[in-house]
Short mmCIF file of C-alpha atoms in Angstrom, two decimals:
data_model
loop_
_atom_site.label_atom_id
_atom_site.label_comp_id
_atom_site.label_asym_id
_atom_site.label_seq_id
_atom_site.Cartn_x
_atom_site.Cartn_y
_atom_site.Cartn_z
CA MET A 1010 6.27 -44.01 15.55
CA LYS A 1011 9.42 -42.77 13.78
CA THR A 1012 7.25 -41.54 10.86
CA ILE A 1013 5.10 -39.46 13.22
CA LYS A 1014 8.19 -37.89 14.85
CA THR A 1015 9.61 -37.06 11.42
CA ALA A 1016 6.33 -35.51 10.29
CA VAL A 1017 6.11 -33.38 13.46
CA LEU A 1018 9.73 -32.27 13.01
CA ILE A 1019 9.07 -31.26 9.38
CA LEU A 1020 5.94 -29.35 10.44
CA LEU A 1021 7.86 -27.46 13.14
CA VAL A 1022 10.64 -26.54 10.70
CA CYS A 1023 8.07 -25.28 8.17
CA VAL A 1024 6.27 -23.16 10.78
CA ALA A 1025 9.56 -21.75 12.06
CA SER A 1026 10.73 -20.84 8.55
CA MET A 1027 7.40 -19.16 7.75
CA GLN A 1028 7.66 -17.05 10.90
CA ALA A 1029 11.28 -16.19 10.14
CA GLN A 1030 10.21 -14.63 6.83
CA ALA A 1031 7.58 -12.34 8.34
CA GLN A 1032 8.74 -8.84 9.09
CA THR A 1033 7.10 -6.30 11.38
CA ILE A 1034 6.12 -2.96 9.84
CA ILE A 1035 7.61 0.05 11.61
CA THR A 1036 4.45 2.15 11.45
CA ASN A 1037 5.99 5.51 12.33
CA LYS A 1038 8.58 5.12 9.53
CA SER A 1039 6.16 3.89 6.87
CA GLU A 1040 3.86 6.04 4.75
CA VAL A 1041 2.21 6.56 1.40
CA ASN A 1042 2.92 9.90 -0.28
CA PHE A 1043 0.90 11.21 -3.20
CA LYS A 1044 0.91 14.13 -5.60
CA ILE A 1045 -1.97 15.25 -7.83
CA THR A 1046 -2.63 18.47 -9.70
CA GLY A 1047 -5.07 20.93 -8.21
CA GLY A 1048 -6.73 23.85 -9.92
CA GLY A 1049 -4.92 22.88 -13.10
CA ILE A 1050 -1.89 24.93 -12.08
CA PHE A 1051 -0.38 23.54 -8.88
CA ASN A 1052 0.33 20.21 -7.20
CA VAL A 1053 -1.32 18.99 -4.04
CA LYS A 1054 0.96 16.74 -2.01
CA GLY A 1055 -0.19 14.55 0.81
CA THR A 1056 0.48 11.57 3.00
CA PHE A 1057 -1.36 8.56 4.41
CA THR A 1058 0.02 6.90 7.55
CA GLY A 1059 -1.02 4.19 9.96
CA MET A 1060 0.41 1.37 7.84
CA LYS A 1061 -0.33 -2.10 9.25
CA GLY A 1062 -0.53 -5.65 8.03
CA ASP A 1063 1.48 -8.65 6.97
CA PHE A 1064 4.82 -8.08 5.24
CA ASN A 1065 6.63 -11.24 4.15
CA PHE A 1066 9.60 -10.74 1.87
CA ASP A 1067 12.64 -12.91 1.36
CA LYS A 1068 14.50 -12.15 -1.87
CA SER A 1069 15.86 -15.70 -1.92
CA ASN A 1070 12.34 -17.18 -1.82
CA LEU A 1071 9.99 -14.97 -3.86
CA ASN A 1072 7.41 -17.75 -4.22
CA ASN A 1073 6.54 -17.29 -0.54
CA ALA A 1074 6.75 -13.48 -0.54
CA ASN A 1075 3.45 -11.69 0.05
CA PHE A 1076 2.01 -8.43 1.27
CA ASP A 1077 -1.35 -7.74 2.90
CA ILE A 1078 -1.10 -4.15 4.05
CA CYS A 1079 -3.51 -1.29 4.82
CA VAL A 1080 -3.15 2.39 5.61
CA ASP A 1081 -5.58 4.50 7.60
CA ALA A 1082 -7.66 6.57 5.14
CA LYS A 1083 -8.50 9.05 7.93
CA SER A 1084 -4.80 9.85 8.25
CA ILE A 1085 -4.76 11.81 4.99
CA ASP A 1086 -2.69 14.95 5.48
CA THR A 1087 -2.13 17.62 2.84
CA ASP A 1088 -1.03 20.27 5.35
CA ASN A 1089 -4.41 22.01 4.96
CA ASN A 1090 -7.05 21.08 7.57
CA LYS A 1091 -10.01 22.36 5.53
CA ARG A 1092 -8.92 20.39 2.46
CA ASP A 1093 -8.17 17.28 4.56
CA THR A 1094 -11.66 17.39 6.08
CA HIS A 1095 -13.16 17.65 2.60
CA LEU A 1096 -11.01 14.76 1.31
CA ARG A 1097 -12.29 12.60 4.19
CA SER A 1098 -15.92 13.36 3.26
CA ALA A 1099 -18.30 11.50 0.94
CA ASP A 1100 -17.11 13.78 -1.90
CA PHE A 1101 -13.79 11.92 -1.97
CA PHE A 1102 -12.55 9.07 0.29
CA GLU A 1103 -15.66 8.70 2.48
CA VAL A 1104 -13.48 7.49 5.36
CA ASP A 1105 -16.31 6.68 7.76
CA THR A 1106 -17.56 4.04 5.30
CA TYR A 1107 -14.14 3.06 3.87
CA PRO A 1108 -11.65 3.51 6.74
CA THR A 1109 -8.70 1.76 5.08
CA ILE A 1110 -6.84 1.62 1.79
CA CYS A 1111 -5.49 -1.90 1.33
CA TYR A 1112 -3.19 -3.87 -0.92
CA LYS A 1113 -3.01 -7.68 -1.05
CA SER A 1114 -0.37 -9.23 -3.31
CA THR A 1115 -0.91 -12.22 -5.57
CA SER A 1116 2.68 -12.41 -6.84
CA VAL A 1117 6.17 -11.00 -6.37
CA ILE A 1118 8.82 -11.24 -9.08
CA LYS A 1119 12.41 -10.15 -9.69
CA THR A 1120 12.89 -7.46 -12.36
CA ASP A 1121 15.93 -5.81 -13.97
CA SER A 1122 15.64 -2.83 -11.60
CA GLY A 1123 14.46 -4.59 -8.44
CA TYR A 1124 11.15 -6.35 -7.93
CA ALA A 1125 7.46 -6.02 -8.77
CA THR A 1126 4.40 -7.09 -6.88
CA THR A 1127 1.00 -7.59 -8.48
CA GLY A 1128 -2.17 -7.69 -6.44
CA ALA A 1129 -5.48 -6.17 -5.42
CA LEU A 1130 -5.59 -2.50 -4.42
CA THR A 1131 -8.80 -1.50 -2.65
CA ILE A 1132 -9.67 2.18 -2.32
CA HIS A 1133 -13.12 3.60 -1.56
CA GLY A 1134 -14.67 0.11 -1.77
CA VAL A 1135 -13.35 -0.53 -5.29
CA THR A 1136 -10.74 -3.21 -5.95
CA LYS A 1137 -8.46 -3.17 -8.99
CA GLN A 1138 -5.41 -5.23 -9.88
CA VAL A 1139 -2.21 -3.18 -9.97
CA THR A 1140 1.51 -3.84 -10.33
CA ILE A 1141 3.92 -1.96 -8.08
CA PRO A 1142 7.60 -1.89 -9.05
CA PHE A 1143 9.73 -1.69 -5.91
CA THR A 1144 13.15 -1.95 -4.35
CA PHE A 1145 13.99 -3.50 -1.00
CA ILE A 1146 17.16 -2.11 0.54
CA ASN A 1147 18.13 -1.91 4.23
CA ASN A 1148 14.75 -3.35 5.31
CA THR A 1149 12.91 -0.64 3.40
CA PHE A 1150 10.37 -1.29 0.65
CA GLN A 1151 10.09 1.64 -1.77
CA GLY A 1152 7.53 1.43 -4.55
CA ALA A 1153 5.71 3.74 -6.90
CA LEU A 1154 2.63 3.69 -9.09
CA GLU A 1155 0.13 5.96 -10.79
CA ILE A 1156 -3.54 5.81 -9.73
CA ASN A 1157 -6.46 7.16 -11.72
CA ARG A 1158 -8.89 8.46 -9.10
CA PHE A 1159 -11.90 7.78 -11.35
CA ASP A 1160 -11.00 4.05 -11.36
CA TYR A 1161 -11.85 4.12 -7.63
CA ASN A 1162 -14.85 6.49 -7.80
CA ILE A 1163 -13.00 9.21 -5.91
CA GLY A 1164 -14.24 12.76 -6.40
CA GLU A 1165 -16.43 11.86 -9.35
CA ASP A 1166 -18.39 15.11 -9.07
CA PHE A 1167 -15.24 17.17 -9.39
CA GLY A 1168 -13.96 17.63 -12.91
CA THR A 1169 -10.38 17.30 -13.98
CA PHE A 1170 -9.72 21.04 -13.86
CA ARG A 1171 -10.16 21.41 -10.09
CA VAL A 1172 -8.60 18.04 -9.26
CA GLY A 1173 -6.28 16.11 -11.55
CA THR A 1174 -7.14 12.65 -12.82
CA THR A 1175 -3.96 10.76 -11.95
CA ALA A 1176 -2.10 10.71 -8.65
CA SER A 1177 1.57 9.77 -8.41
CA VAL A 1178 2.00 7.52 -5.39
CA GLN A 1179 5.21 6.71 -3.51
CA ILE A 1180 5.16 3.95 -0.89
CA THR A 1181 7.76 3.59 1.84
CA CYS A 1182 7.46 0.66 4.21
CA GLN A 1183 10.23 0.07 6.71
CA VAL A 1184 10.30 -3.28 8.49
CA LYS A 1185 12.31 -5.05 11.16
#
């Protein structure tokens, strides 16, 4: 009987500690910003919002840290309605078929300048492994990476003159 009570107590402590590590994403303070060349002479800047998912980060226990987070692909905003409508179409993100852009981590490590997470990034139905260097200060995750749009079959019919190949991506995820 004492063994059963001990096992139940250990299980409760484990569940409580797992829940204590989970943070809630503050959706209206979290976004993905991107920049890509357009027309070969200027930069197009934009944002994705609607960030949701599981955010579990404890710098003292990186083995249990993990991220499973998506943004709403329909939320793309470049401050140009005509361009945003085109980016949502089958020519680019095809948001009716692929409504989310998601990242699911497989590891989180400490680095000299902060941390890095490696995992599966899924855009436009294509999944690739990426590493995102990041910092976590004042409950805010800030990461950056470069994405080749052709790796995800985005805008394949548009050459590299009209739309650049690589987008610079900045991720801000605030949690409580």
